[in-house]
Each structure stands twice: as structure tokens, then as C-alpha cells.
mmCIF file of N, CA and C and ligand atoms in Angstrom:
data_model
loop_
_atom_site.group_PDB
_atom_site.id
_atom_site.type_symbol
_atom_site.label_atom_id
_atom_site.label_comp_id
_atom_site.label_asym_id
_atom_site.label_seq_id
_atom_site.Cartn_x
_atom_site.Cartn_y
_atom_site.Cartn_z
ATOM 1 N N MET C 1244 -8.610 -5.906 0.311
ATOM 2 C CA MET C 1244 -9.100 -7.034 1.097
ATOM 3 C C MET C 1244 -9.767 -8.045 0.180
ATOM 4 N N ILE C 1245 -9.526 -9.293 0.473
ATOM 5 C CA ILE C 1245 -10.212 -10.365 -0.233
ATOM 6 C C ILE C 1245 -11.325 -10.831 0.691
ATOM 7 N N ILE C 1246 -12.561 -10.488 0.358
ATOM 8 C CA ILE C 1246 -13.665 -10.782 1.275
ATOM 9 C C ILE C 1246 -14.604 -11.858 0.762
ATOM 10 N N SER C 1247 -14.336 -12.356 -0.406
ATOM 11 C CA SER C 1247 -15.128 -13.487 -0.888
ATOM 12 C C SER C 1247 -14.208 -14.371 -1.715
ATOM 13 N N ASP C 1248 -14.567 -15.642 -1.825
ATOM 14 C CA ASP C 1248 -13.699 -16.586 -2.525
ATOM 15 C C ASP C 1248 -13.956 -16.528 -4.020
ATOM 16 N N THR C 1249 -13.036 -15.895 -4.712
ATOM 17 C CA THR C 1249 -13.141 -15.831 -6.175
ATOM 18 C C THR C 1249 -12.033 -16.663 -6.822
ATOM 19 N N GLY C 1250 -11.253 -17.356 -5.989
ATOM 20 C CA GLY C 1250 -10.209 -18.217 -6.521
ATOM 21 C C GLY C 1250 -8.877 -17.530 -6.730
ATOM 22 N N VAL C 1251 -8.618 -16.474 -5.952
ATOM 23 C CA VAL C 1251 -7.305 -15.805 -6.053
ATOM 24 C C VAL C 1251 -6.221 -16.822 -5.691
ATOM 25 N N PRO C 1252 -5.231 -17.028 -6.554
ATOM 26 C CA PRO C 1252 -4.168 -17.981 -6.250
ATOM 27 C C PRO C 1252 -3.414 -17.614 -4.971
ATOM 28 N N GLU C 1253 -3.071 -18.613 -4.194
ATOM 29 C CA GLU C 1253 -2.411 -18.412 -2.899
ATOM 30 C C GLU C 1253 -1.150 -17.547 -3.019
ATOM 31 N N ARG C 1254 -0.423 -17.686 -4.134
ATOM 32 C CA ARG C 1254 0.837 -16.944 -4.272
ATOM 33 C C ARG C 1254 0.620 -15.427 -4.340
ATOM 34 N N HIS C 1255 -0.615 -14.997 -4.542
ATOM 35 C CA HIS C 1255 -0.911 -13.568 -4.597
ATOM 36 C C HIS C 1255 -1.605 -13.060 -3.328
ATOM 37 N N ILE C 1256 -1.697 -13.917 -2.317
ATOM 38 C CA ILE C 1256 -2.406 -13.544 -1.091
ATOM 39 C C ILE C 1256 -1.419 -13.229 0.026
ATOM 40 N N ALA C 1257 -1.674 -12.132 0.730
ATOM 41 C CA ALA C 1257 -0.924 -11.770 1.936
ATOM 42 C C ALA C 1257 -1.928 -11.717 3.084
ATOM 43 N N TYR C 1258 -1.413 -11.693 4.306
ATOM 44 C CA TYR C 1258 -2.293 -11.665 5.473
ATOM 45 C C TYR C 1258 -1.957 -10.442 6.309
ATOM 46 N N ASP C 1259 -2.982 -9.697 6.682
ATOM 47 C CA ASP C 1259 -2.731 -8.507 7.500
ATOM 48 C C ASP C 1259 -2.577 -8.921 8.962
ATOM 49 N N GLU C 1260 -2.344 -7.943 9.822
ATOM 50 C CA GLU C 1260 -2.058 -8.244 11.221
ATOM 51 C C GLU C 1260 -3.232 -8.872 11.960
ATOM 52 N N TRP C 1261 -4.442 -8.807 11.388
ATOM 53 C CA TRP C 1261 -5.609 -9.437 12.001
ATOM 54 C C TRP C 1261 -5.954 -10.772 11.332
ATOM 55 N N GLY C 1262 -5.112 -11.198 10.403
ATOM 56 C CA GLY C 1262 -5.338 -12.467 9.725
ATOM 57 C C GLY C 1262 -6.206 -12.358 8.482
ATOM 58 N N GLY C 1263 -6.586 -11.130 8.155
ATOM 59 C CA GLY C 1263 -7.403 -10.938 6.955
ATOM 60 C C GLY C 1263 -6.592 -11.117 5.681
ATOM 61 N N GLU C 1264 -7.223 -11.654 4.662
ATOM 62 C CA GLU C 1264 -6.537 -11.857 3.386
ATOM 63 C C GLU C 1264 -6.558 -10.576 2.560
ATOM 64 N N THR C 1265 -5.403 -10.232 2.031
ATOM 65 C CA THR C 1265 -5.285 -9.078 1.149
ATOM 66 C C THR C 1265 -4.497 -9.498 -0.087
ATOM 67 N N MET C 1266 -4.570 -8.698 -1.107
ATOM 68 C CA MET C 1266 -3.726 -8.969 -2.268
ATOM 69 C C MET C 1266 -2.285 -8.612 -1.888
ATOM 70 N N LEU C 1267 -1.373 -9.487 -2.255
ATOM 71 C CA LEU C 1267 0.049 -9.268 -1.992
ATOM 72 C C LEU C 1267 0.549 -8.093 -2.827
ATOM 73 N N ARG C 1268 1.300 -7.217 -2.205
ATOM 74 C CA ARG C 1268 1.962 -6.123 -2.926
ATOM 75 C C ARG C 1268 3.449 -6.426 -3.009
ATOM 76 N N LEU C 1269 4.025 -6.148 -4.143
ATOM 77 C CA LEU C 1269 5.467 -6.340 -4.291
ATOM 78 C C LEU C 1269 6.198 -5.073 -3.855
ATOM 79 N N GLU C 1270 7.503 -5.067 -3.959
ATOM 80 C CA GLU C 1270 8.305 -3.948 -3.451
ATOM 81 C C GLU C 1270 7.957 -2.621 -4.108
ATOM 82 N N ASP C 1271 7.445 -2.655 -5.325
ATOM 83 C CA ASP C 1271 7.058 -1.402 -5.983
ATOM 84 C C ASP C 1271 5.715 -0.888 -5.478
ATOM 85 N N GLY C 1272 5.077 -1.647 -4.588
ATOM 86 C CA GLY C 1272 3.818 -1.222 -3.999
ATOM 87 C C GLY C 1272 2.587 -1.645 -4.767
ATOM 88 N N TRP C 1273 2.781 -2.254 -5.910
ATOM 89 C CA TRP C 1273 1.645 -2.646 -6.738
ATOM 90 C C TRP C 1273 1.290 -4.099 -6.503
ATOM 91 N N CYS C 1274 0.084 -4.420 -6.823
ATOM 92 C CA CYS C 1274 -0.441 -5.776 -6.675
ATOM 93 C C CYS C 1274 0.448 -6.774 -7.418
ATOM 94 N N SER C 1275 0.711 -7.908 -6.763
ATOM 95 C CA SER C 1275 1.582 -8.912 -7.382
ATOM 96 C C SER C 1275 0.957 -9.544 -8.619
ATOM 97 N N ALA C 1276 -0.352 -9.416 -8.773
ATOM 98 C CA ALA C 1276 -1.017 -10.011 -9.941
ATOM 99 C C ALA C 1276 -0.989 -9.100 -11.163
ATOM 100 N N LEU C 1277 -0.469 -7.899 -10.992
ATOM 101 C CA LEU C 1277 -0.417 -6.953 -12.113
ATOM 102 C C LEU C 1277 0.788 -7.242 -13.003
ATOM 103 N N ASP C 1278 0.546 -7.394 -14.284
ATOM 104 C CA ASP C 1278 1.639 -7.534 -15.242
ATOM 105 C C ASP C 1278 2.271 -6.161 -15.424
ATOM 106 N N ARG C 1279 3.524 -6.030 -15.040
ATOM 107 C CA ARG C 1279 4.195 -4.718 -15.061
ATOM 108 C C ARG C 1279 4.430 -4.186 -16.473
ATOM 109 N N GLU C 1280 4.396 -5.017 -17.458
ATOM 110 C CA GLU C 1280 4.637 -4.541 -18.828
ATOM 111 C C GLU C 1280 3.343 -4.158 -19.532
ATOM 112 N N THR C 1281 2.306 -4.955 -19.344
ATOM 113 C CA THR C 1281 1.039 -4.673 -20.037
ATOM 114 C C THR C 1281 0.057 -3.901 -19.165
ATOM 115 N N PHE C 1282 0.330 -3.851 -17.855
ATOM 116 C CA PHE C 1282 -0.570 -3.260 -16.865
ATOM 117 C C PHE C 1282 -1.950 -3.906 -16.898
ATOM 118 N N MET C 1283 -1.956 -5.198 -17.214
ATOM 119 C CA MET C 1283 -3.198 -5.946 -17.182
ATOM 120 C C MET C 1283 -3.157 -6.928 -16.016
ATOM 121 N N CYS C 1284 -4.325 -7.300 -15.564
ATOM 122 C CA CYS C 1284 -4.442 -8.246 -14.458
ATOM 123 C C CYS C 1284 -4.182 -9.662 -14.975
ATOM 124 N N THR C 1285 -3.255 -10.359 -14.310
ATOM 125 C CA THR C 1285 -2.914 -11.711 -14.759
ATOM 126 C C THR C 1285 -3.872 -12.760 -14.198
ATOM 127 N N ILE C 1286 -4.759 -12.349 -13.307
ATOM 128 C CA ILE C 1286 -5.742 -13.291 -12.732
ATOM 129 C C ILE C 1286 -7.143 -12.733 -12.918
ATOM 130 N N TYR C 1287 -7.382 -12.125 -14.048
ATOM 131 C CA TYR C 1287 -8.623 -11.376 -14.267
ATOM 132 C C TYR C 1287 -9.874 -12.188 -13.916
ATOM 133 N N GLU C 1288 -9.921 -13.441 -14.323
ATOM 134 C CA GLU C 1288 -11.115 -14.257 -14.057
ATOM 135 C C GLU C 1288 -11.275 -14.574 -12.577
ATOM 136 N N ASN C 1289 -10.182 -14.456 -11.813
ATOM 137 C CA ASN C 1289 -10.215 -14.773 -10.384
ATOM 138 C C ASN C 1289 -9.954 -13.551 -9.514
ATOM 139 N N ARG C 1290 -10.010 -12.366 -10.099
ATOM 140 C CA ARG C 1290 -9.715 -11.158 -9.323
ATOM 141 C C ARG C 1290 -10.726 -11.012 -8.178
ATOM 142 N N PRO C 1291 -10.286 -10.351 -7.079
ATOM 143 C CA PRO C 1291 -11.163 -10.190 -5.917
ATOM 144 C C PRO C 1291 -12.407 -9.352 -6.239
ATOM 145 N N TRP C 1292 -13.380 -9.494 -5.370
ATOM 146 C CA TRP C 1292 -14.648 -8.773 -5.535
ATOM 147 C C TRP C 1292 -14.419 -7.269 -5.662
ATOM 148 N N ILE C 1293 -13.539 -6.717 -4.816
ATOM 149 C CA ILE C 1293 -13.338 -5.259 -4.839
ATOM 150 C C ILE C 1293 -12.800 -4.805 -6.192
ATOM 151 N N CYS C 1294 -11.989 -5.635 -6.825
ATOM 152 C CA CYS C 1294 -11.470 -5.278 -8.144
ATOM 153 C C CYS C 1294 -12.592 -5.288 -9.187
ATOM 154 N N ARG C 1295 -13.600 -6.117 -8.963
ATOM 155 C CA ARG C 1295 -14.738 -6.157 -9.888
ATOM 156 C C ARG C 1295 -15.624 -4.936 -9.706
ATOM 157 N N GLU C 1296 -15.649 -4.401 -8.471
ATOM 158 C CA GLU C 1296 -16.515 -3.264 -8.161
ATOM 159 C C GLU C 1296 -15.885 -1.926 -8.524
ATOM 160 N N PHE C 1297 -14.546 -1.892 -8.621
ATOM 161 C CA PHE C 1297 -13.848 -0.644 -8.891
ATOM 162 C C PHE C 1297 -13.963 -0.361 -10.387
ATOM 163 N N GLU C 1298 -14.915 0.475 -10.738
ATOM 164 C CA GLU C 1298 -15.252 0.673 -12.144
ATOM 165 C C GLU C 1298 -14.180 1.473 -12.892
ATOM 166 N N MET C 1299 -13.719 0.905 -13.997
ATOM 167 C CA MET C 1299 -12.736 1.595 -14.823
ATOM 168 C C MET C 1299 -13.332 2.904 -15.355
ATOM 169 N N GLY C 1300 -12.619 3.983 -15.203
ATOM 170 C CA GLY C 1300 -13.090 5.280 -15.684
ATOM 171 C C GLY C 1300 -13.996 6.000 -14.703
ATOM 172 N N SER C 1301 -14.236 5.390 -13.526
ATOM 173 C CA SER C 1301 -15.077 6.033 -12.508
ATOM 174 C C SER C 1301 -14.319 7.216 -11.903
ATOM 175 N N TYR C 1302 -15.014 7.991 -11.091
ATOM 176 C CA TYR C 1302 -14.386 9.119 -10.405
ATOM 177 C C TYR C 1302 -13.167 8.642 -9.609
ATOM 178 N N GLU C 1303 -13.350 7.546 -8.837
ATOM 179 C CA GLU C 1303 -12.262 7.027 -8.002
ATOM 180 C C GLU C 1303 -11.075 6.593 -8.863
ATOM 181 N N CYS C 1304 -11.373 5.944 -9.984
ATOM 182 C CA CYS C 1304 -10.317 5.484 -10.892
ATOM 183 C C CYS C 1304 -9.530 6.678 -11.429
ATOM 184 N N ARG C 1305 -10.240 7.703 -11.876
ATOM 185 C CA ARG C 1305 -9.561 8.869 -12.445
ATOM 186 C C ARG C 1305 -8.752 9.599 -11.379
ATOM 187 N N GLU C 1306 -9.258 9.680 -10.147
ATOM 188 C CA GLU C 1306 -8.511 10.313 -9.066
ATOM 189 C C GLU C 1306 -7.212 9.565 -8.776
ATOM 190 N N GLU C 1307 -7.272 8.223 -8.791
ATOM 191 C CA GLU C 1307 -6.064 7.422 -8.577
ATOM 192 C C GLU C 1307 -5.043 7.693 -9.672
ATOM 193 N N ARG C 1308 -5.518 7.772 -10.905
ATOM 194 C CA ARG C 1308 -4.602 8.006 -12.021
ATOM 195 C C ARG C 1308 -3.933 9.373 -11.904
ATOM 196 N N VAL C 1309 -4.699 10.386 -11.513
ATOM 197 C CA VAL C 1309 -4.128 11.720 -11.346
ATOM 198 C C VAL C 1309 -3.047 11.676 -10.268
ATOM 199 N N GLY C 1310 -3.329 10.970 -9.170
ATOM 200 C CA GLY C 1310 -2.353 10.853 -8.088
ATOM 201 C C GLY C 1310 -1.081 10.176 -8.554
ATOM 202 N N LEU C 1311 -1.207 9.132 -9.361
ATOM 203 C CA LEU C 1311 -0.030 8.427 -9.859
ATOM 204 C C LEU C 1311 0.787 9.303 -10.793
ATOM 205 N N ILE C 1312 0.116 10.073 -11.621
ATOM 206 C CA ILE C 1312 0.822 10.976 -12.538
ATOM 207 C C ILE C 1312 1.617 12.000 -11.728
ATOM 208 N N GLU C 1313 0.992 12.539 -10.682
ATOM 209 C CA GLU C 1313 1.682 13.535 -9.851
ATOM 210 C C GLU C 1313 2.902 12.921 -9.173
ATOM 211 N N ILE C 1314 2.755 11.694 -8.679
ATOM 212 C CA ILE C 1314 3.882 11.021 -8.021
ATOM 213 C C ILE C 1314 5.013 10.799 -9.033
ATOM 214 N N THR C 1315 4.662 10.332 -10.226
ATOM 215 C CA THR C 1315 5.648 10.076 -11.252
ATOM 216 C C THR C 1315 6.390 11.352 -11.635
ATOM 217 N N GLN C 1316 5.672 12.454 -11.762
ATOM 218 C CA GLN C 1316 6.296 13.700 -12.178
ATOM 219 C C GLN C 1316 7.185 14.283 -11.093
ATOM 220 N N THR C 1317 6.873 14.063 -9.824
ATOM 221 C CA THR C 1317 7.723 14.600 -8.764
ATOM 222 C C THR C 1317 8.960 13.740 -8.564
ATOM 223 N N ASP C 1318 8.910 12.473 -9.032
ATOM 224 C CA ASP C 1318 10.068 11.583 -8.903
ATOM 225 C C ASP C 1318 11.145 11.888 -9.951
ATOM 226 N N THR C 1319 10.774 12.595 -11.008
ATOM 227 C CA THR C 1319 11.749 12.801 -12.091
ATOM 228 C C THR C 1319 12.464 14.138 -11.964
HETATM 229 S S1 SF4 L 798 -7.475 -6.166 -10.883
HETATM 230 FE FE1 SF4 L 798 -5.522 -5.146 -10.330
HETATM 231 S S2 SF4 L 798 -5.518 -5.034 -8.100
HETATM 232 FE FE2 SF4 L 798 -7.092 -6.531 -8.715
HETATM 233 S S3 SF4 L 798 -6.053 -8.523 -8.662
HETATM 234 FE FE3 SF4 L 798 -5.893 -7.754 -10.735
HETATM 235 S S4 SF4 L 798 -3.933 -6.668 -10.831
HETATM 236 FE FE4 SF4 L 798 -4.470 -6.943 -8.675
#
């Protein structure tokens, strides 16, 4: 959810069924602002508040990474 104005470019914004602004996800399910080759945020200075709060290396971050690894390994 985009809950404060940090300057997210319109091309990366989607709207949920209640009209709330969210980050657009592409067909691969990942945020449209993510560079697929470098895995870096292409709008880092304008990223949403929640992205600023999600601490790299935190418990939640590590849990997400473990989940992605498991998904990747079951796909192969
Ligand atoms: S930090 Fe990640 S989720 Fe947030 S806008 Fe950037 S690419 Fe998207």
C-alpha cells in the first residue's frame, strides 16, 4: 500500500478494489519498480513508506528470502 506521498511515479501505481494505491506488480508477481537484473529498486529515493520501514536483514526480510528459496527449489 502507498499510504503517504513519497513521489512514486504514476507508472508504478495500481489501484485496489477500494481505490487504494498499491505498487504495481508485473506478471512475475514482483514490484514493477524492481530492476530484474540487479534486484535493486529503480525508484529508491521515491520508494513508498512501507519499503522504508521494511528493514533489510530483519526477521521478516529473512523469512521472505527463505520462502522465495523454497519456491525456487520446488519449481526446478
Ligand atoms: S523497495 Fe522494492 S517493493 Fe519497494 S518500490 Fe522499490 S522495488 Fe518496489
